[in-house]
Amino acid sequence: MKNSLSILFLFLSLSSFGQISEQKIFNGSTYQITYPIEWKLDESGRNRTEFYLFHSPTVGKFGNNINLMIQNLEGMNLNLDSYTELSQRQIETNGKLLSTVRKSKNGLEFHEIIFESNYNSIEIRYLQQYYLKNSKAYILTFTAIKNEYDNIVPKAKEIFETFILN
């Protein structure tokens, strides 16, 4: 019996190890992010993004994704509190704010929000992190169809953890 349990444990360990996915690193001029090779990188700059990482095929014209936008805040006199407040007011005009929390990573404070809205009659849920550094706002966003969000958000959070500002 003891040998059977050892063999079962070894088998489960090896099968778990086999599920570790290969990673790619994307370096922007002021940031870095690591992502699984299964996610497709789009650096086209469409919709004023730095990049998109697409998780799955599109539904109509929508694909679950992670994206990064950078806004120049030069001369706007915004800190993380005022930027977050402004963003939340904009979200609440057409969406529903679900959570809002201040966090810290690698000594840098950021704000994380989760909200929902409709996009072309599709219910969408967003996980968004705001970082402010050197008069710029870095808005890292995971966007998913609401009923697919819970299945994909754990992997999206793993990717978010790799985001580094230089």
Backbone as numpy.savetxt, mean C-alpha at the origin, in Angstrom:
# Nx Ny Nz CAx CAy CAz Cx Cy Cz
4.75 -43.19 16.12 3.93 -41.99 16.12 4.80 -40.73 16.12
5.86 -40.78 16.95 6.75 -39.63 17.04 7.41 -39.35 15.69
7.82 -40.43 14.99 8.44 -40.27 13.67 7.44 -39.72 12.66
6.18 -40.14 12.76 5.15 -39.64 11.85 4.95 -38.15 12.03
4.94 -37.70 13.30 4.79 -36.27 13.57 5.99 -35.48 13.06
7.18 -36.04 13.20 8.39 -35.37 12.71 8.36 -35.23 11.20
7.94 -36.29 10.52 7.86 -36.25 9.05 6.80 -35.25 8.61
5.66 -35.23 9.31 4.60 -34.28 8.98 5.09 -32.85 9.17
5.78 -32.59 10.28 6.31 -31.25 10.54 7.31 -30.85 9.46
8.20 -31.78 9.07 9.18 -31.49 8.02 8.48 -31.18 6.70
7.46 -31.96 6.36 6.72 -31.73 5.12 6.05 -30.36 5.13
5.39 -30.03 6.26 4.72 -28.73 6.35 5.73 -27.59 6.28
6.88 -27.76 6.89 7.92 -26.73 6.85 8.42 -26.52 5.43
8.66 -27.60 4.72 9.15 -27.49 3.35 8.10 -26.89 2.43
6.83 -27.27 2.62 5.79 -26.70 1.75 5.59 -25.22 2.06
5.74 -24.81 3.31 5.66 -23.39 3.64 6.83 -22.64 3.04
8.01 -23.24 3.10 9.19 -22.60 2.54 9.03 -22.40 1.03
8.41 -23.36 0.38 8.22 -23.26 -1.06 7.30 -22.13 -1.47
6.54 -21.58 -0.52 5.59 -20.53 -0.85 6.18 -19.13 -0.72
7.44 -19.05 -0.29 8.09 -17.74 -0.21 8.31 -17.25 -1.64
7.81 -16.08 -1.93 7.91 -15.58 -3.30 9.18 -14.76 -3.50
9.63 -14.74 -4.74 10.77 -13.90 -5.08 10.35 -12.45 -5.02
11.32 -11.60 -4.71 11.06 -10.18 -4.54 11.85 -9.36 -5.56
11.31 -8.21 -5.88 12.01 -7.21 -6.69 12.08 -5.93 -5.87
13.11 -5.15 -6.13 13.26 -3.85 -5.47 13.11 -2.77 -6.52
12.25 -1.80 -6.22 12.10 -0.64 -7.10 12.66 0.57 -6.37
13.62 1.23 -6.99 14.24 2.42 -6.42 13.80 3.66 -7.18
13.11 4.55 -6.48 12.82 5.87 -7.01 13.94 6.80 -6.59
13.86 8.04 -6.95 14.93 8.98 -6.61 14.98 9.28 -5.11
13.85 9.18 -4.41 13.83 9.50 -2.98 13.19 8.39 -2.13
12.97 7.23 -2.70 12.31 6.15 -1.98 12.70 4.80 -2.56
12.33 3.76 -1.82 12.54 2.38 -2.27 11.38 1.54 -1.78
10.98 0.55 -2.58 9.93 -0.39 -2.16 10.26 -1.76 -2.74
9.97 -2.79 -1.97 10.20 -4.17 -2.39 8.85 -4.84 -2.57
8.73 -5.65 -3.63 7.43 -6.27 -3.92 7.63 -7.65 -4.53
6.64 -8.54 -4.41 6.73 -9.87 -5.01 6.71 -9.79 -6.53
7.42 -10.70 -7.18 7.49 -10.65 -8.65 6.13 -10.89 -9.30
5.19 -11.45 -8.55 3.85 -11.68 -9.11 3.10 -10.36 -9.35
3.48 -9.31 -8.63 2.85 -8.01 -8.81 3.52 -7.33 -10.00
2.75 -6.68 -10.83 3.26 -6.07 -12.06 3.51 -4.58 -11.85
4.74 -4.15 -12.14 5.14 -2.75 -11.98 4.78 -1.94 -13.21
4.19 -0.77 -12.99 3.86 0.18 -14.05 4.48 1.52 -13.67
5.47 1.95 -14.43 6.16 3.23 -14.18 5.74 4.30 -15.17
4.60 4.16 -15.81 4.18 5.07 -16.87 3.91 6.49 -16.39
3.65 6.66 -15.10 3.34 8.00 -14.57 1.89 8.40 -14.74
1.07 7.50 -15.23 -0.35 7.85 -15.43 -0.99 8.21 -14.10
-1.95 9.09 -14.18 -2.66 9.62 -13.00 -1.71 10.26 -11.99
-0.60 10.80 -12.48 0.40 11.50 -11.66 1.03 10.61 -10.58
1.10 9.31 -10.85 1.72 8.40 -9.89 3.20 8.22 -10.21
3.96 7.87 -9.19 5.35 7.46 -9.36 5.39 6.05 -9.93
4.49 5.22 -9.43 4.38 3.84 -9.91 3.04 3.26 -9.49
2.68 2.18 -10.16 1.60 1.28 -9.75 2.21 -0.10 -9.60
1.73 -0.85 -8.64 2.00 -2.28 -8.54 0.64 -2.97 -8.63
0.39 -3.69 -9.72 -0.91 -4.33 -9.91 -0.86 -5.76 -9.41
-1.89 -6.11 -8.63 -1.97 -7.44 -8.04 -2.67 -8.45 -8.94
-3.73 -8.06 -9.58 -4.54 -9.03 -10.31 -5.06 -8.42 -11.60
-5.65 -9.25 -12.44 -6.25 -8.69 -13.65 -7.31 -7.65 -13.31
-7.56 -6.77 -14.24 -8.53 -5.71 -14.01 -9.96 -6.25 -14.06
-10.83 -5.57 -13.33 -12.27 -5.83 -13.40 -12.84 -4.62 -14.11
-13.26 -4.81 -15.35 -13.64 -3.66 -16.16 -12.38 -2.84 -16.39
-12.37 -1.62 -15.89 -11.19 -0.77 -16.03 -10.45 -0.62 -14.71
-10.69 -1.54 -13.75 -10.08 -1.41 -12.43 -9.23 -2.61 -12.09
-8.06 -2.36 -11.52 -7.18 -3.42 -11.04 -6.72 -3.12 -9.63
-6.80 -4.10 -8.74 -6.30 -3.93 -7.38 -4.83 -3.55 -7.46
-4.41 -2.53 -6.68 -3.05 -2.03 -6.85 -2.53 -1.31 -5.62
-1.22 -1.14 -5.63 -0.53 -0.22 -4.73 0.04 0.86 -5.62
-0.06 2.12 -5.18 0.54 3.19 -5.96 1.13 4.24 -5.03
2.00 5.05 -5.60 2.63 6.13 -4.85 2.48 7.42 -5.62
2.02 8.45 -4.91 1.98 9.80 -5.46 2.85 10.67 -4.56
3.52 11.64 -5.17 4.32 12.60 -4.41 3.80 13.99 -4.72
3.46 14.74 -3.67 2.97 16.11 -3.84 4.00 17.08 -3.29
4.27 18.12 -4.05 5.17 19.18 -3.60 4.39 20.10 -2.66
4.87 20.24 -1.43 4.20 21.08 -0.44 4.97 22.36 -0.16
5.94 22.67 -1.00 6.78 23.86 -0.83 5.90 25.10 -0.65
6.14 25.85 0.43 5.42 27.09 0.69 4.01 26.93 1.21
3.56 25.71 1.45 2.17 25.49 1.89 2.04 25.45 3.41
3.14 25.40 4.12 3.13 25.43 5.58 2.24 24.34 6.18
2.36 23.11 5.67 1.58 21.98 6.17 2.49 21.03 6.94
2.00 20.56 8.09 2.68 19.49 8.80 1.83 18.23 8.66
2.24 17.13 9.29 1.51 15.88 9.13 0.07 15.99 9.64
-0.13 16.71 10.74 -1.49 16.88 11.27 -2.39 17.63 10.30
-1.93 18.77 9.81 -2.77 19.58 8.92 -2.96 18.89 7.57
-1.94 18.20 7.08 -2.07 17.48 5.81 -3.11 16.36 5.95
-3.02 15.61 7.05 -3.97 14.52 7.29 -5.39 15.05 7.41
-5.56 16.13 8.16 -6.89 16.73 8.33 -7.47 17.16 6.99
-6.67 17.81 6.17 -7.11 18.23 4.84 -7.51 17.03 3.99
-6.69 15.99 4.00 -6.98 14.79 3.21 -8.26 14.11 3.68
-8.45 14.03 4.98 -9.66 13.39 5.51 -10.91 14.17 5.14
-10.84 15.48 5.16 -12.00 16.29 4.74 -12.34 16.01 3.27
-11.32 15.89 2.43 -11.56 15.59 1.01 -12.18 14.21 0.85
-11.70 13.24 1.60 -12.24 11.88 1.53 -13.70 11.85 1.94
-14.03 12.56 3.01 -15.39 12.52 3.55 -16.43 13.16 2.64
-16.02 13.92 1.63 -17.00 14.50 0.70 -17.63 13.43 -0.18
-16.88 12.38 -0.54 -17.41 11.33 -1.40 -17.17 9.92 -0.88
-16.61 9.80 0.31 -16.27 8.49 0.83 -16.61 8.35 2.30
-16.25 7.20 2.84 -16.53 6.90 4.24 -15.21 6.53 4.91
-14.81 7.32 5.89 -13.58 7.08 6.64 -13.83 5.96 7.64
-12.98 4.90 7.60 -13.16 3.75 8.49 -12.21 3.76 9.68
-10.97 4.20 9.46 -10.02 4.29 10.57 -8.94 5.31 10.24
-8.34 5.83 11.29 -7.27 6.81 11.15 -6.34 6.65 12.35
-5.05 6.49 12.10 -4.11 6.25 13.19 -2.72 6.78 12.84
-2.05 7.34 13.83 -0.67 7.82 13.67 0.27 6.66 13.99
1.30 6.49 13.17 2.27 5.41 13.35 3.67 5.95 13.14
4.66 5.09 13.39 6.05 5.46 13.18 6.81 4.25 12.64
7.74 4.50 11.71 8.56 3.44 11.14 9.94 4.01 10.85
10.97 3.33 11.29 12.35 3.77 11.06 12.57 5.21 11.50
11.94 5.59 12.60 12.11 6.94 13.14 11.32 8.02 12.42
10.51 7.64 11.45 9.71 8.62 10.70 8.22 8.40 11.00
7.57 9.47 11.45 6.14 9.41 11.74 5.35 9.47 10.43
4.25 8.72 10.38 3.34 8.78 9.24 1.93 8.57 9.74
0.96 8.84 8.87 -0.44 8.65 9.25 -1.06 7.64 8.30
-1.86 6.73 8.88 -2.51 5.68 8.08 -4.02 5.81 8.22
-4.69 5.76 7.08 -6.15 5.79 7.09 -6.69 4.66 6.21
-7.89 4.24 6.53 -8.62 3.28 5.70 -9.97 3.92 5.40
-10.36 3.88 4.13 -11.64 4.47 3.76 -12.23 3.74 2.57
-13.50 4.02 2.30 -14.22 3.41 1.18 -14.86 4.49 0.33
-15.00 4.19 -0.95 -15.75 5.05 -1.86 -16.15 4.23 -3.08
-16.91 4.84 -3.96 -17.30 4.20 -5.21 -16.49 4.79 -6.36
-16.07 3.92 -7.28 -15.35 4.33 -8.47 -16.02 3.64 -9.65
-16.66 4.41 -10.52 -17.38 3.84 -11.67 -18.32 2.71 -11.23
-19.09 2.95 -10.18 -20.07 2.01 -9.64 -19.45 0.76 -9.01
-18.15 0.79 -8.72 -17.48 -0.32 -8.04 -17.15 0.14 -6.62
-17.50 -0.67 -5.62 -17.16 -0.33 -4.24 -15.69 -0.63 -4.00
-14.95 0.41 -3.58 -13.50 0.32 -3.42 -13.14 0.60 -1.96
-12.15 -0.13 -1.45 -11.59 0.16 -0.13 -10.12 0.51 -0.30
-9.68 1.50 0.46 -8.32 2.04 0.36 -7.60 1.94 1.70
-6.34 1.63 1.65 -5.42 1.76 2.78 -4.39 2.77 2.33
-4.24 3.85 3.08 -3.38 4.94 2.64 -2.45 5.36 3.77
-1.19 5.61 3.42 -0.22 6.13 4.38 0.33 7.45 3.85
0.40 8.44 4.75 0.95 9.76 4.41 2.28 9.94 5.13
3.30 10.24 4.36 4.63 10.57 4.89 4.96 11.98 4.42
5.49 12.82 5.30 5.95 14.16 4.91 7.45 14.24 5.17
8.18 14.63 4.13 9.63 14.77 4.25 10.12 15.76 3.20
10.96 16.69 3.64 11.58 17.67 2.74 10.55 18.39 1.87
9.50 18.90 2.50 8.44 19.67 1.83 7.72 18.88 0.74
7.66 17.56 0.93 6.91 16.71 0.00 6.03 15.75 0.79
4.86 15.46 0.24 3.97 14.44 0.80 4.07 13.20 -0.07
4.33 12.08 0.56 4.38 10.79 -0.12 3.11 10.05 0.29
2.26 9.76 -0.69 0.98 9.11 -0.42 1.04 7.70 -1.00
1.22 6.73 -0.12 1.29 5.32 -0.51 -0.10 4.73 -0.31
-0.67 4.16 -1.37 -2.07 3.74 -1.34 -2.22 2.31 -1.85
-2.95 1.50 -1.10 -3.41 0.20 -1.57 -4.89 0.37 -1.89
-5.28 0.00 -3.09 -6.65 0.18 -3.58 -7.17 -1.18 -4.05
-8.32 -1.59 -3.51 -8.87 -2.90 -3.90 -10.39 -2.85 -3.95
-10.95 -3.70 -4.77 -12.39 -3.90 -4.77 -12.76 -4.37 -3.37
-13.79 -3.78 -2.81 -14.14 -4.00 -1.40 -14.20 -5.48 -1.02
-14.86 -6.30 -1.83 -15.01 -7.71 -1.45 -13.74 -8.53 -1.67
-12.68 -7.95 -2.25 -11.40 -8.63 -2.41 -10.34 -8.09 -1.43
-10.64 -6.97 -0.79 -9.69 -6.26 0.06 -9.09 -7.15 1.15
-9.94 -7.82 1.93 -9.47 -8.61 3.06 -8.52 -9.73 2.65
-8.68 -10.26 1.45 -7.80 -11.33 0.98 -6.43 -10.82 0.57
-6.35 -9.58 0.11 -5.11 -9.05 -0.44 -4.37 -8.14 0.54
-5.07 -7.52 1.48 -4.45 -6.52 2.35 -3.27 -7.06 3.17
-3.25 -8.33 3.61 -2.05 -8.78 4.33 -0.78 -8.67 3.48
-0.85 -9.04 2.21 0.31 -8.92 1.33 0.63 -7.45 1.06
-0.40 -6.63 0.89 -0.18 -5.20 0.67 0.54 -4.58 1.87
0.15 -4.98 3.08 0.81 -4.45 4.28 2.27 -4.88 4.34
2.56 -6.11 3.90 3.96 -6.56 3.85 4.76 -5.66 2.90
4.17 -5.34 1.77 4.84 -4.46 0.81 5.01 -3.07 1.40
3.97 -2.55 2.04 4.05 -1.23 2.69 5.21 -1.19 3.69
5.44 -2.29 4.41 6.52 -2.33 5.41 7.89 -2.13 4.78
8.02 -2.44 3.49 9.32 -2.30 2.82 9.56 -0.89 2.29
8.54 -0.04 2.33 8.67 1.32 1.79 9.62 2.13 2.66
10.64 2.70 2.02 11.66 3.49 2.71 11.84 4.80 1.97
11.91 5.89 2.73 12.27 7.19 2.16 13.76 7.39 2.35
14.44 7.84 1.29 15.89 8.07 1.36 16.19 9.43 1.93
